[in-house]
XYZ file of N, CA and C in Angstrom:
783
model
N -13.345 14.673 -11.466
C -13.421 13.222 -11.687
C -13.812 12.545 -10.378
N -14.682 11.561 -10.454
C -15.174 10.957 -9.212
C -14.503 9.607 -8.967
N -14.571 9.190 -7.706
C -13.924 7.959 -7.270
C -14.434 6.725 -8.004
N -15.654 6.786 -8.458
C -16.267 5.602 -9.070
C -15.511 5.154 -10.316
N -14.640 6.038 -10.829
C -13.907 5.691 -12.043
C -12.908 4.565 -11.829
N -12.455 4.401 -10.590
C -11.504 3.329 -10.326
C -12.275 2.014 -10.249
N -12.326 1.310 -11.376
C -13.112 0.079 -11.442
C -12.189 -1.117 -11.413
N -12.124 -1.793 -10.304
C -11.300 -3.000 -10.230
C -12.158 -4.180 -9.808
N -11.866 -5.333 -10.384
C -12.593 -6.545 -9.990
C -12.016 -7.125 -8.702
N -10.703 -6.961 -8.529
C -10.067 -7.553 -7.356
C -8.861 -6.740 -6.904
N -8.675 -6.694 -5.604
C -7.498 -6.020 -5.069
C -7.061 -6.661 -3.767
N -5.800 -6.427 -3.409
C -5.277 -6.857 -2.130
C -4.617 -5.672 -1.448
N -4.935 -5.483 -0.164
C -4.322 -4.430 0.652
C -3.579 -5.091 1.798
N -2.305 -4.758 1.986
C -1.576 -5.287 3.141
C -1.723 -4.326 4.315
N -1.552 -4.839 5.535
C -1.720 -4.002 6.726
C -3.107 -3.412 6.789
N -4.120 -4.276 6.553
C -5.484 -3.784 6.333
C -6.336 -3.703 7.598
N -5.762 -4.012 8.758
C -6.600 -4.076 9.958
C -6.774 -2.727 10.659
N -5.964 -1.730 10.292
C -6.152 -0.405 10.914
C -5.568 0.686 10.034
N -5.746 1.930 10.465
C -5.155 3.065 9.760
C -5.589 3.162 8.308
N -4.636 3.496 7.457
C -4.915 3.718 6.043
C -5.387 2.436 5.362
N -4.812 1.298 5.739
C -5.216 0.019 5.142
C -6.693 -0.268 5.351
N -7.153 -0.071 6.586
C -8.567 -0.281 6.907
C -9.433 0.738 6.181
N -8.964 1.982 6.128
C -9.692 3.031 5.411
C -9.887 2.680 3.945
N -8.858 2.127 3.322
C -8.960 1.711 1.920
C -10.010 0.622 1.744
N -9.969 -0.374 2.619
C -10.954 -1.461 2.557
C -12.374 -0.900 2.670
N -12.588 -0.017 3.647
C -13.918 0.567 3.862
C -14.414 1.321 2.623
N -13.518 2.075 1.988
C -13.917 2.849 0.812
C -14.243 1.968 -0.383
N -13.453 0.930 -0.591
C -13.742 0.023 -1.703
C -15.081 -0.690 -1.492
N -15.391 -1.028 -0.242
C -16.671 -1.689 0.057
C -17.855 -0.761 -0.229
N -17.640 0.561 -0.054
C -18.732 1.533 -0.219
C -18.944 1.996 -1.655
N -18.093 1.564 -2.566
C -18.201 2.052 -3.947
C -19.512 1.629 -4.591
N -20.001 2.418 -5.545
C -21.232 2.056 -6.254
C -21.090 0.706 -6.974
N -19.901 0.455 -7.530
C -19.596 -0.865 -8.091
C -18.417 -1.453 -7.340
N -18.677 -2.048 -6.165
C -17.542 -2.532 -5.371
C -16.834 -3.696 -6.068
N -15.551 -3.895 -5.770
C -14.827 -5.016 -6.367
C -15.481 -6.353 -6.005
N -15.312 -7.301 -6.902
C -15.831 -8.652 -6.649
C -15.098 -9.285 -5.468
N -13.786 -8.985 -5.389
C -12.963 -9.512 -4.297
C -12.095 -8.420 -3.697
N -12.154 -8.284 -2.368
C -11.212 -7.430 -1.642
C -10.470 -8.334 -0.664
N -9.179 -8.486 -0.891
C -8.360 -9.302 0.012
C -7.653 -8.381 0.994
N -7.910 -8.601 2.284
C -7.342 -7.755 3.333
C -6.277 -8.546 4.079
N -5.024 -8.190 3.839
C -3.928 -8.882 4.521
C -3.661 -8.279 5.880
N -3.540 -9.131 6.893
C -3.093 -8.627 8.189
C -2.402 -9.738 8.973
N -1.553 -9.335 9.907
C -0.692 -10.309 10.593
C -1.469 -11.289 11.462
N -2.479 -10.759 12.157
C -3.214 -11.607 13.109
C -4.717 -11.416 12.919
N -5.302 -12.110 11.913
C -6.710 -11.895 11.558
C -7.678 -12.167 12.698
N -7.306 -13.041 13.632
C -8.229 -13.407 14.704
C -8.016 -12.553 15.953
N -7.006 -11.701 15.914
C -6.636 -10.934 17.103
C -7.520 -9.726 17.350
N -7.323 -9.101 18.510
C -8.100 -7.948 18.949
C -7.945 -6.778 17.979
N -6.739 -6.614 17.426
C -6.470 -5.450 16.572
C -7.079 -5.590 15.181
N -7.688 -6.745 14.915
C -8.346 -6.921 13.615
C -9.865 -6.991 13.776
N -10.362 -6.588 14.937
C -11.789 -6.727 15.253
C -12.684 -6.017 14.236
N -12.303 -4.802 13.870
C -13.120 -4.021 12.947
C -13.172 -4.680 11.563
N -12.034 -5.238 11.179
C -11.946 -5.945 9.903
C -12.837 -7.196 9.924
N -12.804 -7.914 11.030
C -13.665 -9.095 11.181
C -15.143 -8.723 11.074
N -15.525 -7.610 11.715
C -16.921 -7.157 11.654
C -17.337 -6.875 10.214
N -16.455 -6.212 9.469
C -16.747 -5.906 8.063
C -16.890 -7.185 7.246
N -15.985 -8.131 7.490
C -15.992 -9.378 6.718
C -17.259 -10.190 6.974
N -17.808 -10.068 8.176
C -19.033 -10.819 8.478
C -20.232 -10.250 7.721
N -20.132 -8.970 7.317
C -21.233 -8.323 6.580
C -21.036 -8.345 5.068
N -19.793 -8.478 4.633
C -19.489 -8.381 3.202
C -18.796 -9.644 2.687
N -19.540 -10.471 1.954
C -18.951 -11.727 1.470
C -17.821 -11.538 0.462
N -17.692 -10.336 -0.101
C -16.593 -10.099 -1.057
C -15.285 -9.695 -0.366
N -15.341 -9.560 0.966
C -14.134 -9.218 1.734
C -13.535 -10.473 2.358
N -12.319 -10.790 1.947
C -11.636 -11.989 2.452
C -10.414 -11.559 3.258
N -10.386 -11.942 4.537
C -9.214 -11.619 5.360
C -8.149 -12.696 5.149
N -6.945 -12.265 4.819
C -5.853 -13.197 4.533
C -4.727 -12.990 5.549
N -4.344 -14.058 6.269
C -3.196 -13.907 7.182
C -1.951 -13.586 6.361
N -1.251 -12.517 6.716
C -0.113 -12.094 5.905
C 0.880 -11.282 6.721
N 2.081 -11.796 6.831
C 3.196 -11.073 7.457
C 4.195 -10.789 6.342
N 4.284 -9.519 5.922
C 5.073 -9.211 4.722
C 6.581 -9.334 4.937
N 7.000 -9.514 6.194
C 8.421 -9.721 6.460
C 8.780 -11.206 6.357
N 7.798 -12.039 6.041
C 8.008 -13.485 6.027
C 7.674 -14.086 4.655
N 8.693 -14.521 3.903
C 8.472 -15.053 2.548
C 7.493 -16.227 2.497
N 7.514 -17.074 3.514
C 6.602 -18.224 3.557
C 5.162 -17.769 3.683
N 4.945 -16.758 4.528
C 3.611 -16.191 4.712
C 3.110 -15.564 3.407
N 4.004 -14.887 2.695
C 3.636 -14.246 1.419
C 3.225 -15.308 0.390
N 4.002 -16.374 0.293
C 3.683 -17.447 -0.667
C 2.329 -18.077 -0.361
N 2.076 -18.318 0.930
C 0.804 -18.913 1.349
C -0.361 -17.979 1.007
N -0.171 -16.688 1.222
C -1.213 -15.706 0.921
C -1.502 -15.670 -0.580
N -0.454 -15.707 -1.387
C -0.621 -15.689 -2.849
C -1.417 -16.910 -3.310
N -1.141 -18.059 -2.711
C -1.863 -19.293 -3.055
C -3.340 -19.177 -2.676
N -3.624 -18.609 -1.514
C -5.023 -18.428 -1.074
C -5.785 -17.482 -1.988
N -5.138 -16.391 -2.349
C -5.766 -15.406 -3.227
C -6.053 -16.025 -4.595
N -5.078 -16.751 -5.104
C -5.237 -17.394 -6.417
C -6.423 -18.371 -6.412
N -6.554 -19.088 -5.316
C -7.661 -20.041 -5.155
C -9.018 -19.321 -5.249
N -9.146 -18.216 -4.527
C -10.396 -17.447 -4.546
C -10.687 -16.871 -5.928
N -9.632 -16.414 -6.614
C -9.824 -15.767 -7.914
C -10.215 -16.768 -8.994
N -9.913 -18.026 -8.766
C -10.346 -19.096 -9.658
C -10.114 -18.827 -11.137
N -8.883 -18.470 -11.492
C -8.582 -18.316 -12.914
C -8.523 -16.888 -13.401
N -9.126 -15.938 -12.636
C -8.975 -14.534 -13.057
C -7.786 -13.918 -12.317
N -7.359 -12.743 -12.777
C -6.171 -12.117 -12.205
C -6.487 -11.146 -11.084
N -5.439 -10.555 -10.524
C -5.561 -9.540 -9.477
C -5.249 -8.179 -10.102
N -6.199 -7.243 -10.019
C -6.008 -5.926 -10.650
C -5.077 -5.007 -9.872
N -5.185 -5.053 -8.555
C -4.527 -4.024 -7.761
C -3.884 -4.611 -6.515
N -2.584 -4.366 -6.373
C -1.853 -4.758 -5.171
C -1.425 -3.484 -4.459
N -1.951 -3.264 -3.248
C -1.584 -2.068 -2.484
C -0.693 -2.483 -1.311
N 0.596 -2.177 -1.437
C 1.564 -2.489 -0.378
C 1.538 -1.372 0.653
N 0.659 -1.549 1.644
C 0.420 -0.513 2.639
C 1.073 -0.816 3.990
N 1.298 -2.094 4.300
C 1.861 -2.454 5.602
C 3.201 -1.760 5.806
N 3.357 -1.117 6.948
C 4.626 -0.450 7.229
C 4.814 -0.269 8.716
N 6.077 -0.161 9.140
C 6.359 0.083 10.556
C 7.349 1.225 10.688
N 7.332 1.862 11.844
C 8.291 2.920 12.150
C 8.636 2.827 13.630
N 9.839 3.256 13.974
C 10.198 3.393 15.383
C 10.732 4.801 15.582
N 10.168 5.485 16.570
C 10.603 6.854 16.843
C 11.972 6.792 17.515
N 12.975 7.318 16.835
C 14.345 7.242 17.319
C 15.147 8.443 16.866
N 16.091 8.862 17.693
C 17.094 9.815 17.237
C 18.155 9.025 16.474
N 18.856 9.713 15.591
C 19.880 9.052 14.783
C 20.876 8.292 15.657
N 21.258 8.903 16.784
C 22.279 8.268 17.636
C 21.807 6.951 18.256
N 20.480 6.768 18.298
C 19.945 5.549 18.916
C 19.561 4.459 17.927
N 19.761 4.711 16.636
C 19.431 3.683 15.645
C 20.357 2.479 15.825
N 19.793 1.288 15.621
C 20.595 0.071 15.778
C 20.483 -0.801 14.533
N 21.374 -1.746 14.421
C 21.326 -2.730 13.341
C 19.972 -3.435 13.325
N 19.503 -3.817 14.514
C 18.256 -4.571 14.622
C 17.060 -3.753 14.135
N 16.967 -2.503 14.608
C 15.836 -1.649 14.219
C 15.860 -1.359 12.718
N 17.028 -0.973 12.223
C 17.172 -0.650 10.804
C 16.762 -1.853 9.951
N 17.236 -3.022 10.349
C 16.961 -4.244 9.580
C 15.486 -4.607 9.622
N 14.889 -4.505 10.808
C 13.469 -4.855 10.958
C 12.588 -3.937 10.114
N 12.873 -2.646 10.172
C 12.060 -1.667 9.453
C 12.246 -1.795 7.946
N 13.490 -1.993 7.525
C 13.782 -2.160 6.095
C 13.127 -3.430 5.558
N 13.148 -4.487 6.364
C 12.565 -5.764 5.937
C 11.074 -5.621 5.667
N 10.355 -4.983 6.571
C 8.913 -4.802 6.391
C 8.589 -3.780 5.298
N 9.263 -2.626 5.342
C 8.867 -1.501 4.492
C 9.388 -1.579 3.062
N 10.504 -2.276 2.860
C 11.123 -2.301 1.535
C 11.174 -3.702 0.942
N 11.689 -4.647 1.715
C 11.784 -6.019 1.210
C 10.392 -6.623 1.065
N 9.485 -6.303 1.988
C 8.104 -6.805 1.906
C 7.464 -6.505 0.558
N 7.404 -5.227 0.157
C 6.827 -4.888 -1.151
C 7.549 -5.527 -2.344
N 8.863 -5.733 -2.218
C 9.601 -6.445 -3.270
C 9.079 -7.869 -3.417
N 9.006 -8.567 -2.284
C 8.575 -9.982 -2.291
C 7.107 -10.111 -2.692
N 6.284 -9.144 -2.260
C 4.866 -9.151 -2.639
C 4.725 -9.018 -4.150
N 5.486 -8.098 -4.728
C 5.460 -7.907 -6.176
C 5.838 -9.185 -6.904
N 6.855 -9.867 -6.423
C 7.295 -11.126 -7.041
C 6.213 -12.202 -6.926
N 5.669 -12.348 -5.732
C 4.710 -13.421 -5.480
C 3.399 -13.226 -6.230
N 2.981 -11.969 -6.386
C 1.688 -11.695 -7.024
C 1.818 -11.331 -8.501
N 3.053 -11.358 -9.018
C 3.272 -11.027 -10.424
C 2.434 -11.884 -11.373
N 2.375 -13.223 -11.174
C 1.564 -14.030 -12.094
C 0.091 -13.609 -12.129
N -0.466 -13.220 -10.985
C -1.874 -12.816 -10.925
C -2.076 -11.424 -11.523
N -1.103 -10.536 -11.324
C -1.165 -9.203 -11.925
C -1.049 -9.295 -13.447
N -0.139 -10.159 -13.913
C 0.033 -10.391 -15.360
C -1.264 -10.887 -15.968
N -1.898 -11.809 -15.264
C -3.154 -12.395 -15.750
C -4.231 -11.314 -15.895
N -4.290 -10.421 -14.919
C -5.261 -9.325 -14.974
C -4.973 -8.414 -16.172
N -3.697 -8.120 -16.392
C -3.313 -7.248 -17.505
C -3.650 -7.901 -18.841
N -3.376 -9.194 -18.956
C -3.662 -9.921 -20.207
C -5.156 -10.005 -20.479
N -5.946 -10.078 -19.404
C -7.392 -10.221 -19.566
C -8.108 -8.915 -19.822
N -7.364 -7.798 -19.832
C -7.983 -6.484 -20.019
C -7.654 -5.942 -21.408
N -8.674 -5.712 -22.237
C -8.438 -5.294 -23.619
C -7.942 -3.854 -23.757
N -8.059 -3.052 -22.690
C -7.645 -1.646 -22.770
C -6.152 -1.537 -23.047
N -5.788 -0.583 -23.908
C -4.361 -0.390 -24.163
C -3.775 0.499 -23.081
N -2.461 0.546 -23.013
C -1.816 1.401 -22.019
C -1.839 0.793 -20.633
N -1.344 1.548 -19.667
C -1.280 1.079 -18.281
C -2.230 1.904 -17.434
N -2.863 1.265 -16.450
C -3.708 2.012 -15.520
C -3.947 1.197 -14.261
N -4.447 1.861 -13.231
C -4.729 1.191 -11.965
C -5.962 0.303 -12.047
N -6.804 0.534 -13.054
C -7.985 -0.319 -13.202
C -7.637 -1.635 -13.905
N -6.486 -1.663 -14.554
C -6.085 -2.842 -15.333
C -5.228 -3.779 -14.472
N -4.014 -3.329 -14.153
C -3.122 -4.094 -13.272
C -2.106 -3.122 -12.697
N -1.990 -3.086 -11.376
C -1.112 -2.082 -10.777
C -0.579 -2.498 -9.414
N 0.615 -1.984 -9.128
C 1.199 -2.083 -7.784
C 1.274 -0.665 -7.234
N 0.656 -0.454 -6.081
C 0.712 0.845 -5.414
C 1.509 0.669 -4.125
N 2.639 1.339 -4.034
C 3.472 1.258 -2.839
C 3.237 2.486 -1.970
N 2.785 2.239 -0.732
C 2.514 3.339 0.192
C 3.843 3.839 0.731
N 4.250 5.001 0.235
C 5.534 5.561 0.633
C 5.303 6.690 1.623
N 6.224 7.652 1.673
C 6.079 8.780 2.583
C 7.010 9.897 2.142
N 6.562 11.126 2.344
C 7.433 12.270 2.078
C 8.670 12.191 2.981
N 8.551 11.412 4.058
C 9.701 11.149 4.934
C 10.848 10.467 4.195
N 10.536 9.841 3.062
C 11.562 9.185 2.252
C 12.123 10.081 1.163
N 11.653 11.330 1.105
C 12.155 12.257 0.096
C 13.522 12.793 0.519
N 14.522 12.599 -0.336
C 15.861 13.092 -0.033
C 15.921 14.609 -0.234
N 15.160 15.097 -1.225
C 15.171 16.529 -1.544
C 14.450 17.372 -0.490
N 13.471 16.773 0.187
C 12.609 17.541 1.081
C 12.514 16.835 2.432
N 13.446 17.118 3.356
C 13.470 16.375 4.632
C 12.361 16.826 5.582
N 11.127 16.572 5.160
C 9.939 17.016 5.901
C 9.942 16.506 7.344
N 9.696 17.431 8.284
C 9.458 17.037 9.673
C 10.666 16.539 10.442
N 11.876 16.848 9.959
C 13.082 16.360 10.660
C 13.092 16.793 12.127
N 12.658 18.029 12.400
C 12.678 18.541 13.778
C 11.710 17.758 14.664
N 10.601 17.314 14.069
C 9.608 16.545 14.837
C 10.066 15.112 15.054
N 10.570 14.512 13.975
C 10.916 13.092 14.014
C 12.106 12.825 13.098
N 13.204 12.359 13.696
C 14.348 12.031 12.840
C 14.098 10.716 12.092
N 13.572 9.732 12.804
C 13.208 8.412 12.236
C 14.045 8.005 11.014
N 15.347 7.996 11.192
C 16.266 7.735 10.076
C 16.010 6.395 9.396
N 15.791 5.352 10.187
C 15.598 4.024 9.583
C 14.332 3.994 8.728
N 13.274 4.656 9.200
C 12.024 4.744 8.444
C 12.252 5.515 7.146
N 12.933 6.659 7.254
C 13.208 7.479 6.075
C 14.007 6.701 5.029
N 15.035 6.002 5.490
C 15.859 5.199 4.566
C 15.022 4.115 3.889
N 14.149 3.476 4.651
C 13.324 2.390 4.092
C 12.374 2.926 3.029
N 11.863 4.143 3.217
C 10.919 4.717 2.246
C 11.649 5.271 1.016
N 12.857 5.810 1.217
C 13.655 6.236 0.061
C 13.967 5.010 -0.811
N 14.278 3.903 -0.163
C 14.561 2.659 -0.895
C 13.295 2.114 -1.556
N 12.148 2.267 -0.888
C 10.872 1.833 -1.474
C 10.576 2.620 -2.749
N 10.926 3.916 -2.747
C 10.730 4.727 -3.946
C 11.559 4.198 -5.111
N 12.807 3.812 -4.825
C 13.651 3.232 -5.872
C 13.082 1.888 -6.323
N 12.596 1.097 -5.377
C 11.973 -0.180 -5.735
C 10.798 0.056 -6.688
N 9.987 1.077 -6.390
C 8.832 1.394 -7.239
C 9.284 1.698 -8.660
N 10.354 2.490 -8.779
C 10.884 2.821 -10.095
C 11.376 1.536 -10.794
N 12.076 0.688 -10.067
C 12.580 -0.576 -10.640
C 11.430 -1.479 -11.084
N 10.406 -1.599 -10.239
C 9.232 -2.410 -10.601
C 8.559 -1.854 -11.850
N 8.471 -0.526 -11.931
C 7.807 0.081 -13.094
C 8.566 -0.243 -14.381
N 9.881 -0.285 -14.286
C 10.703 -0.594 -15.465
C 10.611 -2.073 -15.830
N 10.642 -2.940 -14.816
C 10.646 -4.382 -15.067
C 9.270 -4.907 -15.467
N 8.203 -4.315 -14.928
C 6.862 -4.876 -15.112
C 6.055 -4.183 -16.211
N 6.629 -3.112 -16.784
C 5.920 -2.379 -17.829
C 5.553 -3.296 -19.000
N 6.505 -4.160 -19.382
C 6.271 -5.050 -20.531
C 5.123 -6.035 -20.263
N 4.806 -6.253 -18.997
C 3.697 -7.156 -18.644
C 2.376 -6.400 -18.518
N 2.393 -5.079 -18.775
C 1.166 -4.289 -18.699
C 0.804 -3.857 -17.297
N 1.816 -3.823 -16.398
C 1.545 -3.495 -14.996
C 2.063 -2.102 -14.647
N 1.169 -1.293 -14.097
C 1.445 0.082 -13.681
C 2.006 0.077 -12.255
N 2.967 0.948 -11.955
C 3.507 1.030 -10.591
C 3.632 2.485 -10.142
N 3.275 2.756 -8.900
C 3.384 4.127 -8.386
C 3.664 4.107 -6.884
N 4.424 5.121 -6.415
C 4.635 5.314 -4.978
C 3.767 6.487 -4.539
N 3.028 6.309 -3.446
C 2.114 7.352 -2.967
C 2.487 7.818 -1.568
N 2.465 9.134 -1.383
C 2.556 9.719 -0.044
C 1.129 10.054 0.393
N 0.629 9.382 1.448
C -0.786 9.546 1.827
C -1.095 10.838 2.564
N -0.079 11.684 2.752
C -0.253 12.846 3.624
C 0.187 12.472 5.035
N 0.227 13.461 5.914
C 0.515 13.163 7.313
C -0.835 12.876 7.970
N -1.088 11.607 8.218
C -2.449 11.142 8.504
C -2.655 10.767 9.968
N -3.877 10.985 10.438
C -4.256 10.686 11.823
C -4.415 9.182 12.051
N -3.281 8.505 12.146
C -3.274 7.067 12.438
C -2.412 6.864 13.675
N -2.326 5.611 14.157
C -1.442 5.320 15.296
C -0.011 5.726 14.954
N 0.420 5.391 13.708
C 1.785 5.727 13.314
C 1.952 7.232 13.178
N 1.004 7.882 12.502
C 1.093 9.317 12.267
C 1.155 10.130 13.547
N 0.463 9.649 14.580
C 0.364 10.399 15.840
C 1.445 10.007 16.842
N 2.319 9.081 16.444
C 3.242 8.497 17.431
C 4.272 9.489 17.976
N 4.490 10.618 17.281
C 5.452 11.594 17.809
C 4.798 12.572 18.780
N 3.499 12.384 19.024
C 2.815 13.221 20.007
C 2.160 14.469 19.431
N 2.092 14.561 18.103
C 1.393 15.689 17.459
C 0.195 15.136 16.704
N -0.871 15.929 16.597
C -2.025 15.487 15.823
C -1.831 15.870 14.359
N -1.754 14.879 13.476
C -1.556 15.182 12.057
C -2.772 15.884 11.461
N -2.561 16.650 10.368
C -3.630 17.465 9.796
C -4.645 16.706 8.937
N -4.296 15.522 8.462
C -5.145 14.842 7.479
C -5.859 13.644 8.099
N -7.180 13.544 7.853
C -7.917 12.380 8.350
C -7.692 11.196 7.407
N -7.885 9.988 7.930
C -7.770 8.780 7.109
C -8.744 8.877 5.940
N -9.953 9.330 6.244
C -11.003 9.417 5.242
C -10.593 10.316 4.063
N -10.101 11.510 4.370
C -9.690 12.447 3.314
C -8.506 11.908 2.519
N -7.548 11.303 3.230
C -6.373 10.738 2.569
C -6.779 9.644 1.590
N -7.619 8.726 2.045
C -8.033 7.598 1.213
C -8.850 8.070 0.009
N -9.803 8.973 0.246
C -10.591 9.532 -0.866
C -9.674 10.170 -1.900
N -8.737 10.954 -1.407
C -7.797 11.639 -2.287
C -6.976 10.651 -3.103
N -6.438 9.641 -2.430
C -5.577 8.669 -3.119
C -6.348 7.886 -4.174
N -7.577 7.495 -3.859
C -8.378 6.731 -4.834
C -8.724 7.596 -6.037
N -8.967 8.864 -5.776
C -9.224 9.811 -6.854
C -7.989 9.938 -7.758
N -6.828 10.061 -7.133
C -5.566 10.160 -7.879
C -5.342 8.886 -8.698
N -5.510 7.737 -8.059
C -5.261 6.465 -8.755
C -6.153 6.307 -9.979
N -7.389 6.799 -9.866
C -8.332 6.645 -10.987
C -7.931 7.500 -12.187
N -7.124 8.525 -11.936
C -6.794 9.471 -13.011
C -5.435 9.202 -13.660
N -4.682 8.232 -13.148
C -3.327 8.010 -13.641
C -3.312 7.165 -14.914
N -2.320 7.444 -15.758
C -2.172 6.677 -16.995
C -0.698 6.313 -17.193
N -0.417 5.694 -18.332
C 0.911 5.136 -18.602
C 2.071 6.091 -18.284
N 1.887 7.373 -18.599
C 2.970 8.346 -18.392
C 3.346 8.496 -16.905
N 2.460 8.094 -16.012
C 2.693 8.271 -14.581
C 3.359 7.073 -13.911
N 3.594 6.001 -14.660
C 4.161 4.814 -14.018
C 5.575 5.108 -13.521
N 5.875 4.617 -12.322
C 7.200 4.819 -11.741
C 7.398 6.159 -11.073
N 6.304 6.904 -10.840
C 6.430 8.230 -10.220
C 6.109 8.182 -8.714
N 6.344 9.312 -8.058
C 6.125 9.464 -6.615
C 5.176 10.645 -6.436
N 3.930 10.355 -6.042
C 2.875 11.374 -5.959
C 2.278 11.414 -4.566
N 1.623 12.532 -4.236
C 0.941 12.575 -2.945
C -0.567 12.372 -3.123
N -1.274 12.388 -2.010
C -2.708 12.064 -1.979
C -3.568 13.074 -2.724
N -2.965 14.201 -3.125
C -3.690 15.190 -3.916
C -3.240 15.174 -5.372
N -2.354 14.248 -5.703
C -1.903 14.111 -7.074
C -0.676 14.934 -7.433
N -0.123 15.634 -6.435
C 1.080 16.437 -6.704
C 2.322 15.541 -6.721
N 3.270 15.898 -7.597
C 4.530 15.160 -7.646
C 5.348 15.479 -6.398
N 5.881 14.445 -5.735
C 6.738 14.648 -4.580
C 8.196 14.493 -5.045
N 9.063 15.380 -4.588
C 10.474 15.324 -4.997
C 11.122 14.060 -4.458
N 11.930 13.431 -5.293
C 12.663 12.245 -4.828
C 13.638 12.651 -3.712
């Protein structure tokens, strides 16, 4: 099955200025039938770290950079209003909650502040995003005559991590990152809750492990991860295009394999 099967008119990616978020934006722009609207959320659209995103936006009129700090409810509401304005009456097909943070720490050094900051961005952010964009996702689902649930109709994709798997404590020797692991385990539960609550509205939900990817975050423990951004993104888009109603609320990796909770 080829990537072109994932046909969406509109999507929003958070944390889109680098790493996996930027990779997703680049791939959607390159599709044979690119989306009419790609909304790229990032904290500082005018800053140095968003330079590549700015360059893309200057070449592609369907790419809209949206200022968005997912730890800030006011910022989320403002972003939802901007997106709604651009969509002019149509819905949002795909919400990809990709923004995430981690701090390399041993368990003994974890603090209230770090745990709270990481949980706020990685878990509460996707919760609030789902709430704020629910009306637009519902609209997309209602406007699509296809039965069942799918990522081409209306979907929330939460970028999780095998680091959040309780059954499989991957990489503990390399990185304890307890606060990050806890935030991703909680994100997995949030995904399941969203899938249960939003199913009646025709909205599909899934948690994805992108692989251990060569990004700033992936490399932060001083090891070179095995997976390139390009391969991870291609894999994930391929997986998303193949998912159907039975897969809502699951936890899968970039190759489509089920990851243990």
